[in-house]
Amino acid sequence: MEKPTKITTSLRRALIMQIFEGTNQIQRLVISRGLALAEK
């Protein structure tokens, strides 16, 4: 197995951050919907 280069490491980190940010957005939507429903 080859040693990962700086480029592949950076791309891997960017992909992980993109997935993490998507998860945060979903959590925000779920929380905001819950709060909106609780106010009714």
Short mmCIF file of N, CA and C in Angstrom, two decimals:
data_model
loop_
_atom_site.label_atom_id
_atom_site.label_comp_id
_atom_site.label_asym_id
_atom_site.label_seq_id
_atom_site.Cartn_x
_atom_site.Cartn_y
_atom_site.Cartn_z
N MET A 1 0.84 -1.18 0.00
CA MET A 1 0.00 0.00 0.00
C MET A 1 0.88 1.24 0.00
N GLU A 2 0.50 2.20 -0.83
CA GLU A 2 1.30 3.42 -0.94
C GLU A 2 1.04 4.37 0.22
N LYS A 3 2.05 5.13 0.52
CA LYS A 3 1.91 6.16 1.55
C LYS A 3 1.04 7.29 0.99
N PRO A 4 0.02 7.72 1.75
CA PRO A 4 -0.85 8.79 1.24
C PRO A 4 -0.09 10.09 1.04
N THR A 5 -0.38 10.77 -0.05
CA THR A 5 0.27 12.05 -0.32
C THR A 5 -0.50 13.17 0.38
N LYS A 6 0.08 14.36 0.36
CA LYS A 6 -0.59 15.50 0.99
C LYS A 6 -1.92 15.81 0.30
N ILE A 7 -1.95 15.61 -1.03
CA ILE A 7 -3.18 15.90 -1.78
C ILE A 7 -4.29 14.94 -1.38
N THR A 8 -3.97 13.64 -1.34
CA THR A 8 -5.02 12.66 -0.99
C THR A 8 -5.48 12.85 0.46
N THR A 9 -4.55 13.21 1.33
CA THR A 9 -4.92 13.46 2.72
C THR A 9 -5.85 14.67 2.81
N SER A 10 -5.53 15.72 2.07
CA SER A 10 -6.36 16.92 2.08
C SER A 10 -7.74 16.65 1.51
N LEU A 11 -7.81 15.89 0.43
CA LEU A 11 -9.10 15.54 -0.17
C LEU A 11 -9.94 14.70 0.79
N ARG A 12 -9.29 13.78 1.46
CA ARG A 12 -10.01 12.93 2.43
C ARG A 12 -10.57 13.77 3.57
N ARG A 13 -9.76 14.70 4.07
CA ARG A 13 -10.23 15.59 5.15
C ARG A 13 -11.39 16.46 4.69
N ALA A 14 -11.30 16.97 3.45
CA ALA A 14 -12.37 17.82 2.91
C ALA A 14 -13.67 17.03 2.80
N LEU A 15 -13.58 15.78 2.37
CA LEU A 15 -14.77 14.94 2.25
C LEU A 15 -15.40 14.68 3.61
N ILE A 16 -14.57 14.39 4.60
CA ILE A 16 -15.07 14.15 5.95
C ILE A 16 -15.74 15.40 6.50
N MET A 17 -15.15 16.56 6.29
CA MET A 17 -15.75 17.82 6.76
C MET A 17 -17.07 18.10 6.06
N GLN A 18 -17.15 17.77 4.77
CA GLN A 18 -18.38 17.98 4.02
C GLN A 18 -19.49 17.11 4.59
N ILE A 19 -19.20 15.87 4.90
CA ILE A 19 -20.19 14.97 5.50
C ILE A 19 -20.60 15.49 6.87
N PHE A 20 -19.64 15.94 7.66
CA PHE A 20 -19.91 16.45 9.00
C PHE A 20 -20.82 17.68 8.94
N GLU A 21 -20.55 18.59 8.01
CA GLU A 21 -21.37 19.79 7.87
C GLU A 21 -22.79 19.44 7.45
N GLY A 22 -22.94 18.46 6.57
CA GLY A 22 -24.27 18.02 6.17
C GLY A 22 -25.05 17.48 7.34
N THR A 23 -24.37 16.72 8.21
CA THR A 23 -25.00 16.18 9.41
C THR A 23 -25.46 17.31 10.33
N ASN A 24 -24.62 18.34 10.49
CA ASN A 24 -24.99 19.49 11.32
C ASN A 24 -26.22 20.20 10.77
N GLN A 25 -26.30 20.34 9.46
CA GLN A 25 -27.45 21.01 8.85
C GLN A 25 -28.73 20.22 9.10
N ILE A 26 -28.65 18.91 8.98
CA ILE A 26 -29.82 18.07 9.24
C ILE A 26 -30.27 18.21 10.69
N GLN A 27 -29.30 18.20 11.61
CA GLN A 27 -29.64 18.36 13.03
C GLN A 27 -30.31 19.70 13.29
N ARG A 28 -29.82 20.77 12.65
CA ARG A 28 -30.43 22.09 12.82
C ARG A 28 -31.87 22.09 12.32
N LEU A 29 -32.12 21.45 11.18
CA LEU A 29 -33.47 21.39 10.64
C LEU A 29 -34.41 20.64 11.58
N VAL A 30 -33.95 19.52 12.10
CA VAL A 30 -34.78 18.71 13.01
C VAL A 30 -35.11 19.50 14.27
N ILE A 31 -34.12 20.18 14.84
CA ILE A 31 -34.33 20.96 16.06
C ILE A 31 -35.27 22.12 15.78
N SER A 32 -35.07 22.83 14.66
CA SER A 32 -35.93 23.98 14.38
C SER A 32 -37.37 23.55 14.13
N ARG A 33 -37.57 22.42 13.48
CA ARG A 33 -38.92 21.93 13.27
C ARG A 33 -39.56 21.55 14.60
N GLY A 34 -38.78 20.93 15.47
CA GLY A 34 -39.30 20.57 16.79
C GLY A 34 -39.70 21.78 17.59
N LEU A 35 -38.89 22.83 17.53
CA LEU A 35 -39.21 24.07 18.25
C LEU A 35 -40.45 24.74 17.66
N ALA A 36 -40.56 24.72 16.33
CA ALA A 36 -41.73 25.34 15.68
C ALA A 36 -43.01 24.61 16.05
N LEU A 37 -42.94 23.29 16.12
CA LEU A 37 -44.12 22.51 16.49
C LEU A 37 -44.49 22.69 17.97
N ALA A 38 -43.48 22.89 18.80
CA ALA A 38 -43.71 23.04 20.23
C ALA A 38 -44.40 24.39 20.53
N GLU A 39 -44.19 25.38 19.67
CA GLU A 39 -44.78 26.71 19.91
C GLU A 39 -46.24 26.76 19.53
N LYS A 40 -46.72 25.81 18.74
CA LYS A 40 -48.12 25.83 18.29
C LYS A 40 -49.08 25.43 19.38
#
